[in-house]
Amino acid sequence: MEKVEGRNQTPIVKFILLGFGNVPELQPLLFLVFLVIYIVTVAGNILIIALVVTDQHLHIPMYFFLGNLSCLETRYTSTILPRLLASLLTGDRSISVKGCILQLYLFGVMSTAECLLLMAMPYDWYLAICNPLRYDALMNGRVCCQLVAGSWISSLVGCAIVDIFFFQLTFCNSKEIDHFFCDFSPMIKLSCDDTQTLQLVTFTISAIGTIVPCLLTLTSYVCIIATILRIPSTTGRQKAFSTCSSHLIVVIVFYGTLITVYVAPTANTPKILHKLFSVFYTVLTPMINPVIYSLRNKEVNESLRKAILKLIASRKGIEP
């Protein structure tokens, strides 16, 4: 009740996203930087999707998950960057309360779905490396579709539960969100209602959707590495490590930045540094994932080379 009485009870219908400050000279530079990042991210992930769909050699569970991850990354970055680019270009930083909650919902869905997909990928390699004789039976097309569908459905339902509580909140006192997108912590501070139940529900769902997949992912890698180390052939060990090393890099980057922002103590961390960490996992990670997978994956590199040669040959064929 103290929280309610100590605030102006005039309901807020719009928020102001403060972004990266109000320095006019900096806005065009930020716009260009984020525009380039967005174009590269979308182009890179769409390229991965196109290669997985068109190349028959990539029609295996590993690349099925990779294609779905690239699709998710495209939607993930599109949840945040278009709105940020519009505000940098026009100077209009306002966003409706419902629009802010919707962005928070989409961001939560994409984040949770990515955690679950990143868990499914090492499970595929665990079966391939630790149980190769039963791999085809245990990891068939039906199982792959079930894992992907389960990731999306779980994310949609879990985040919808959180949003049901969010839509019941009244926001008052301040309408400024010191962030470049609608994140949970900055928004919850602006509510003039009791948010203990919402925070408990959010913590529970977040733990199930992020911490559990992270622990299962690490468990899979422990089993994978233990099995690889028992391979007598050096060439065999190198081939096995190269298969999962790209994904391990992605997992480390993704969970590392998430832990830095949401788990590690940040009371004394400057807000601008907090925003930079947020930029890394919301904007930069979706951009570098296609680069990591393409540079460290022979099959993807070979598929890309064939696609380029085929494109060159087709262009030469139509020239007069």
CSV table of C-alpha atoms in Angstrom, one decimal:
chain,number,residue,atom,x,y,z
A,1,MET,CA,0.0,0.0,0.0
A,2,GLU,CA,2.9,2.4,0.6
A,3,LYS,CA,4.0,2.0,-2.9
A,4,VAL,CA,0.5,2.9,-4.1
A,5,GLU,CA,-0.1,5.8,-1.8
A,6,GLY,CA,3.3,7.4,-2.5
A,7,ARG,CA,2.7,7.8,-6.2
A,8,ASN,CA,0.7,10.0,-8.6
A,9,GLN,CA,-2.2,7.7,-9.5
A,10,THR,CA,-2.8,9.3,-13.0
A,11,PRO,CA,-2.7,6.3,-15.4
A,12,ILE,CA,0.0,6.5,-18.0
A,13,VAL,CA,-1.0,5.5,-21.6
A,14,LYS,CA,2.4,6.1,-23.2
A,15,PHE,CA,6.0,5.4,-22.3
A,16,ILE,CA,9.1,7.3,-23.5
A,17,LEU,CA,12.1,5.1,-24.4
A,18,LEU,CA,15.1,7.1,-23.5
A,19,GLY,CA,17.4,4.9,-25.6
A,20,PHE,CA,21.0,6.0,-25.8
A,21,GLY,CA,20.6,9.6,-24.6
A,22,ASN,CA,19.5,12.8,-26.3
A,23,VAL,CA,22.6,13.9,-28.2
A,24,PRO,CA,21.4,15.1,-31.6
A,25,GLU,CA,24.8,14.7,-33.2
A,26,LEU,CA,24.9,11.0,-32.2
A,27,GLN,CA,21.5,10.0,-33.5
A,28,PRO,CA,22.4,9.8,-37.3
A,29,LEU,CA,25.5,7.7,-36.5
A,30,LEU,CA,23.5,5.3,-34.3
A,31,PHE,CA,20.9,5.0,-37.0
A,32,LEU,CA,23.4,4.1,-39.6
A,33,VAL,CA,25.2,1.6,-37.3
A,34,PHE,CA,22.0,-0.2,-36.3
A,35,LEU,CA,20.6,-0.1,-39.9
A,36,VAL,CA,23.7,-1.9,-41.1
A,37,ILE,CA,23.5,-4.4,-38.3
A,38,TYR,CA,19.9,-5.1,-39.1
A,39,ILE,CA,20.5,-5.5,-42.8
A,40,VAL,CA,23.4,-7.8,-42.2
A,41,THR,CA,21.5,-9.8,-39.6
A,42,VAL,CA,18.4,-10.4,-41.8
A,43,ALA,CA,20.5,-11.1,-44.9
A,44,GLY,CA,22.8,-13.5,-43.1
A,45,ASN,CA,20.1,-15.5,-41.5
A,46,ILE,CA,17.9,-15.6,-44.6
A,47,LEU,CA,20.9,-16.9,-46.5
A,48,ILE,CA,21.3,-19.7,-43.9
A,49,ILE,CA,17.6,-20.6,-44.3
A,50,ALA,CA,17.8,-20.6,-48.1
A,51,LEU,CA,20.9,-22.9,-48.1
A,52,VAL,CA,19.2,-25.3,-45.7
A,53,VAL,CA,16.0,-25.4,-47.7
A,54,THR,CA,17.6,-25.7,-51.2
A,55,ASP,CA,20.6,-28.0,-50.6
A,56,GLN,CA,19.6,-31.6,-50.2
A,57,HIS,CA,22.9,-32.4,-48.4
A,58,LEU,CA,21.7,-30.1,-45.5
A,59,HIS,CA,18.4,-31.9,-45.0
A,60,ILE,CA,19.5,-33.5,-41.8
A,61,PRO,CA,18.4,-32.8,-38.2
A,62,MET,CA,21.5,-30.6,-37.4
A,63,TYR,CA,20.7,-28.1,-40.2
A,64,PHE,CA,17.0,-28.4,-39.6
A,65,PHE,CA,17.6,-26.9,-36.2
A,66,LEU,CA,20.1,-24.4,-37.6
A,67,GLY,CA,17.5,-23.2,-40.2
A,68,ASN,CA,14.9,-22.8,-37.4
A,69,LEU,CA,17.4,-20.9,-35.3
A,70,SER,CA,18.1,-18.5,-38.1
A,71,CYS,CA,14.4,-18.0,-38.7
A,72,LEU,CA,14.1,-17.2,-35.0
A,73,GLU,CA,17.0,-14.8,-35.0
A,74,THR,CA,15.5,-12.9,-37.9
A,75,ARG,CA,12.3,-12.4,-35.9
A,76,TYR,CA,14.2,-11.8,-32.7
A,77,THR,CA,16.1,-8.8,-34.0
A,78,SER,CA,13.0,-7.6,-35.9
A,79,THR,CA,11.2,-7.3,-32.5
A,80,ILE,CA,13.5,-4.6,-31.4
A,81,LEU,CA,15.5,-2.9,-34.2
A,82,PRO,CA,12.8,-1.5,-36.4
A,83,ARG,CA,11.3,0.4,-33.5
A,84,LEU,CA,14.7,1.6,-32.4
A,85,LEU,CA,15.5,2.7,-36.0
A,86,ALA,CA,12.3,4.6,-36.3
A,87,SER,CA,12.9,6.5,-33.1
A,88,LEU,CA,16.4,7.4,-34.1
A,89,LEU,CA,15.2,8.6,-37.5
A,90,THR,CA,12.2,10.6,-36.4
A,91,GLY,CA,13.1,11.5,-32.8
A,92,ASP,CA,9.7,10.1,-31.6
A,93,ARG,CA,10.5,7.9,-28.6
A,94,SER,CA,7.0,7.4,-27.4
A,95,ILE,CA,5.4,4.0,-27.4
A,96,SER,CA,1.9,3.0,-26.1
A,97,VAL,CA,1.7,0.9,-22.9
A,98,LYS,CA,0.0,-1.9,-24.9
A,99,GLY,CA,2.7,-1.6,-27.6
A,100,CYS,CA,5.4,-1.8,-25.0
A,101,ILE,CA,3.8,-4.9,-23.4
A,102,LEU,CA,3.5,-6.5,-26.8
A,103,GLN,CA,7.2,-5.9,-27.5
A,104,LEU,CA,8.1,-7.3,-24.2
A,105,TYR,CA,6.0,-10.4,-25.0
A,106,LEU,CA,7.6,-11.0,-28.4
A,107,PHE,CA,11.0,-10.4,-26.9
A,108,GLY,CA,10.3,-13.0,-24.2
A,109,VAL,CA,8.9,-15.5,-26.7
A,110,MET,CA,12.0,-15.2,-28.9
A,111,SER,CA,14.4,-15.4,-26.0
A,112,THR,CA,12.8,-18.4,-24.5
A,113,ALA,CA,12.4,-20.2,-27.8
A,114,GLU,CA,16.1,-19.6,-28.5
A,115,CYS,CA,17.1,-21.1,-25.2
A,116,LEU,CA,15.0,-24.2,-26.0
A,117,LEU,CA,16.3,-24.5,-29.5
A,118,LEU,CA,19.9,-24.2,-28.3
A,119,MET,CA,19.1,-27.1,-25.9
A,120,ALA,CA,17.7,-29.2,-28.8
A,121,MET,CA,20.8,-28.9,-31.0
A,122,PRO,CA,23.3,-30.5,-28.5
A,123,TYR,CA,20.8,-33.2,-27.8
A,124,ASP,CA,21.0,-34.0,-31.5
A,125,TRP,CA,24.8,-34.2,-31.3
A,126,TYR,CA,24.6,-36.2,-28.1
A,127,LEU,CA,22.6,-38.9,-29.8
A,128,ALA,CA,24.9,-38.8,-32.9
A,129,ILE,CA,28.1,-39.1,-30.9
A,130,CYS,CA,27.1,-41.1,-27.8
A,131,ASN,CA,24.4,-43.3,-29.3
A,132,PRO,CA,25.1,-43.5,-33.1
A,133,LEU,CA,23.5,-47.0,-33.6
A,134,ARG,CA,20.1,-45.7,-32.5
A,135,TYR,CA,20.4,-42.2,-33.9
A,136,ASP,CA,18.2,-42.6,-36.9
A,137,ALA,CA,15.4,-44.1,-34.8
A,138,LEU,CA,15.7,-41.5,-32.0
A,139,MET,CA,16.2,-38.4,-34.1
A,140,ASN,CA,13.9,-38.7,-37.1
A,141,GLY,CA,11.9,-36.0,-38.8
A,142,ARG,CA,8.9,-36.4,-36.5
A,143,VAL,CA,11.1,-35.9,-33.4
A,144,CYS,CA,12.8,-32.8,-34.9
A,145,CYS,CA,9.4,-31.2,-35.7
A,146,GLN,CA,8.2,-32.0,-32.2
A,147,LEU,CA,11.2,-30.4,-30.5
A,148,VAL,CA,10.9,-27.2,-32.6
A,149,ALA,CA,7.1,-27.0,-32.2
A,150,GLY,CA,7.5,-27.7,-28.4
A,151,SER,CA,10.0,-24.8,-28.2
A,152,TRP,CA,7.6,-22.4,-29.8
A,153,ILE,CA,4.5,-23.5,-28.0
A,154,SER,CA,6.1,-23.5,-24.6
A,155,SER,CA,7.5,-20.0,-25.2
A,156,LEU,CA,4.2,-18.6,-26.4
A,157,VAL,CA,2.2,-20.1,-23.5
A,158,GLY,CA,4.8,-19.2,-20.8
A,159,CYS,CA,5.1,-15.6,-21.9
A,160,ALA,CA,1.4,-15.2,-22.4
A,161,ILE,CA,0.9,-16.1,-18.7
A,162,VAL,CA,3.3,-13.3,-17.8
A,163,ASP,CA,1.5,-10.8,-20.1
A,164,ILE,CA,-1.9,-11.6,-18.6
A,165,PHE,CA,-0.5,-10.2,-15.3
A,166,PHE,CA,1.2,-7.3,-17.1
A,167,PHE,CA,-2.0,-6.1,-18.7
A,168,GLN,CA,-3.7,-5.8,-15.3
A,169,LEU,CA,-1.0,-3.4,-14.0
A,170,THR,CA,-1.5,0.4,-13.8
A,171,PHE,CA,1.5,2.5,-14.6
A,172,CYS,CA,2.0,5.9,-12.9
A,173,ASN,CA,4.5,8.4,-11.5
A,174,SER,CA,7.0,8.3,-14.4
A,175,LYS,CA,6.6,7.4,-18.1
A,176,GLU,CA,10.3,7.3,-18.9
A,177,ILE,CA,12.0,3.9,-19.5
A,178,ASP,CA,15.7,4.3,-19.4
A,179,HIS,CA,16.3,1.6,-22.1
A,180,PHE,CA,16.2,1.2,-25.8
A,181,PHE,CA,13.4,-1.4,-25.7
A,182,CYS,CA,10.7,-2.5,-23.3
A,183,ASP,CA,12.4,-4.8,-20.9
A,184,PHE,CA,10.9,-6.4,-17.8
A,185,SER,CA,12.9,-4.7,-15.0
A,186,PRO,CA,12.6,-1.0,-16.2
A,187,MET,CA,8.8,-1.5,-16.8
A,188,ILE,CA,8.0,-3.1,-13.5
A,189,LYS,CA,9.6,-0.2,-11.7
A,190,LEU,CA,6.9,2.2,-13.2
A,191,SER,CA,4.0,0.2,-11.9
A,192,CYS,CA,2.0,1.6,-9.0
A,193,ASP,CA,0.4,-1.8,-8.2
A,194,ASP,CA,1.8,-4.6,-6.1
A,195,THR,CA,4.0,-6.7,-8.4
A,196,GLN,CA,5.2,-9.4,-6.1
A,197,THR,CA,2.9,-12.1,-7.7
A,198,LEU,CA,4.0,-11.0,-11.2
A,199,GLN,CA,7.7,-11.1,-10.2
A,200,LEU,CA,7.3,-14.6,-8.7
A,201,VAL,CA,5.5,-15.9,-11.8
A,202,THR,CA,8.0,-14.4,-14.1
A,203,PHE,CA,10.9,-15.8,-12.1
A,204,THR,CA,9.4,-19.3,-12.2
A,205,ILE,CA,8.7,-19.2,-15.9
A,206,SER,CA,12.1,-17.7,-16.6
A,207,ALA,CA,13.9,-20.4,-14.6
A,208,ILE,CA,12.1,-23.1,-16.4
A,209,GLY,CA,12.6,-21.5,-19.8
A,210,THR,CA,16.3,-20.4,-19.4
A,211,ILE,CA,18.1,-22.0,-16.5
A,212,VAL,CA,16.8,-25.5,-17.0
A,213,PRO,CA,17.7,-25.5,-20.8
A,214,CYS,CA,21.1,-24.1,-19.9
A,215,LEU,CA,21.8,-26.9,-17.4
A,216,LEU,CA,20.6,-29.5,-19.8
A,217,THR,CA,22.7,-28.0,-22.6
A,218,LEU,CA,25.8,-28.1,-20.4
A,219,THR,CA,25.0,-31.7,-19.4
A,220,SER,CA,24.8,-32.7,-23.0
A,221,TYR,CA,28.2,-31.1,-23.7
A,222,VAL,CA,29.8,-32.9,-20.8
A,223,CYS,CA,28.6,-36.2,-22.1
A,224,ILE,CA,29.6,-35.3,-25.7
A,225,ILE,CA,33.1,-34.2,-24.6
A,226,ALA,CA,33.6,-37.2,-22.4
A,227,THR,CA,32.7,-39.5,-25.4
A,228,ILE,CA,34.9,-37.5,-27.8
A,229,LEU,CA,37.9,-37.8,-25.6
A,230,ARG,CA,37.6,-41.6,-25.7
A,231,ILE,CA,37.8,-41.6,-29.5
A,232,PRO,CA,41.3,-43.2,-30.3
A,233,SER,CA,41.8,-41.4,-33.6
A,234,THR,CA,43.0,-37.8,-33.5
A,235,THR,CA,41.3,-37.1,-36.8
A,236,GLY,CA,38.1,-38.5,-35.4
A,237,ARG,CA,38.3,-36.3,-32.3
A,238,GLN,CA,39.0,-33.2,-34.4
A,239,LYS,CA,36.0,-33.9,-36.7
A,240,ALA,CA,33.7,-34.5,-33.7
A,241,PHE,CA,34.8,-31.3,-32.0
A,242,SER,CA,34.5,-29.3,-35.2
A,243,THR,CA,30.9,-30.5,-35.5
A,244,CYS,CA,29.7,-28.9,-32.2
A,245,SER,CA,32.3,-26.2,-31.6
A,246,SER,CA,30.3,-23.6,-33.6
A,247,HIS,CA,27.2,-24.2,-31.5
A,248,LEU,CA,29.3,-24.1,-28.3
A,249,ILE,CA,30.5,-20.6,-29.2
A,250,VAL,CA,27.0,-19.4,-29.8
A,251,VAL,CA,25.8,-20.9,-26.4
A,252,ILE,CA,28.7,-19.3,-24.5
A,253,VAL,CA,28.0,-15.9,-26.1
A,254,PHE,CA,24.2,-16.0,-25.7
A,255,TYR,CA,24.2,-17.3,-22.1
A,256,GLY,CA,27.2,-15.3,-21.1
A,257,THR,CA,25.6,-12.0,-22.0
A,258,LEU,CA,22.2,-13.0,-20.5
A,259,ILE,CA,23.9,-13.8,-17.2
A,260,THR,CA,25.8,-10.6,-17.3
A,261,VAL,CA,22.7,-8.5,-17.7
A,262,TYR,CA,20.1,-10.4,-15.7
A,263,VAL,CA,21.9,-12.6,-13.1
A,264,ALA,CA,25.2,-10.9,-12.2
A,265,PRO,CA,24.9,-8.1,-9.6
A,266,THR,CA,24.4,-4.8,-11.5
A,267,ALA,CA,23.5,-2.3,-8.8
A,268,ASN,CA,26.7,-0.4,-9.3
A,269,THR,CA,26.9,-1.0,-13.0
A,270,PRO,CA,26.5,2.2,-15.1
A,271,LYS,CA,23.2,2.2,-17.0
A,272,ILE,CA,25.0,2.8,-20.3
A,273,LEU,CA,27.1,-0.3,-19.7
A,274,HIS,CA,24.0,-2.3,-19.0
A,275,LYS,CA,22.5,-1.1,-22.3
A,276,LEU,CA,25.7,-2.1,-24.2
A,277,PHE,CA,25.4,-5.6,-22.7
A,278,SER,CA,21.8,-5.7,-23.8
A,279,VAL,CA,22.8,-4.6,-27.3
A,280,PHE,CA,25.2,-7.5,-27.5
A,281,TYR,CA,22.7,-10.3,-26.8
A,282,THR,CA,19.6,-8.6,-28.5
A,283,VAL,CA,21.3,-7.2,-31.6
A,284,LEU,CA,24.9,-8.4,-32.1
A,285,THR,CA,24.4,-12.1,-31.3
A,286,PRO,CA,21.7,-12.6,-34.0
A,287,MET,CA,24.2,-11.0,-36.4
A,288,ILE,CA,27.3,-13.0,-35.6
A,289,ASN,CA,25.5,-16.4,-35.4
A,290,PRO,CA,25.4,-16.9,-39.2
A,291,VAL,CA,29.0,-15.8,-39.4
A,292,ILE,CA,30.1,-18.3,-36.8
A,293,TYR,CA,28.2,-21.2,-38.4
A,294,SER,CA,29.3,-20.4,-41.9
A,295,LEU,CA,33.0,-19.9,-41.1
A,296,ARG,CA,33.3,-22.9,-38.9
A,297,ASN,CA,31.1,-25.3,-40.8
A,298,LYS,CA,32.5,-27.1,-43.9
A,299,GLU,CA,29.1,-28.3,-45.1
A,300,VAL,CA,27.6,-24.7,-45.0
A,301,ASN,CA,30.7,-23.3,-46.7
A,302,GLU,CA,30.5,-25.9,-49.4
A,303,SER,CA,26.8,-25.3,-49.9
A,304,LEU,CA,27.4,-21.5,-50.1
A,305,ARG,CA,30.2,-22.1,-52.6
A,306,LYS,CA,28.0,-24.2,-54.8
A,307,ALA,CA,25.2,-21.7,-54.7
A,308,ILE,CA,27.6,-18.8,-55.7
A,309,LEU,CA,29.0,-20.9,-58.6
A,310,LYS,CA,25.5,-21.8,-59.7
A,311,LEU,CA,24.4,-18.2,-59.6
A,312,ILE,CA,27.5,-17.1,-61.6
A,313,ALA,CA,26.9,-19.8,-64.2
A,314,SER,CA,23.2,-18.9,-64.5
A,315,ARG,CA,24.1,-15.2,-65.1
A,316,LYS,CA,26.6,-16.1,-67.7
A,317,GLY,CA,24.0,-18.3,-69.4
A,318,ILE,CA,21.6,-15.4,-69.9
A,319,GLU,CA,24.2,-12.9,-71.1
A,320,PRO,CA,24.0,-12.2,-74.9
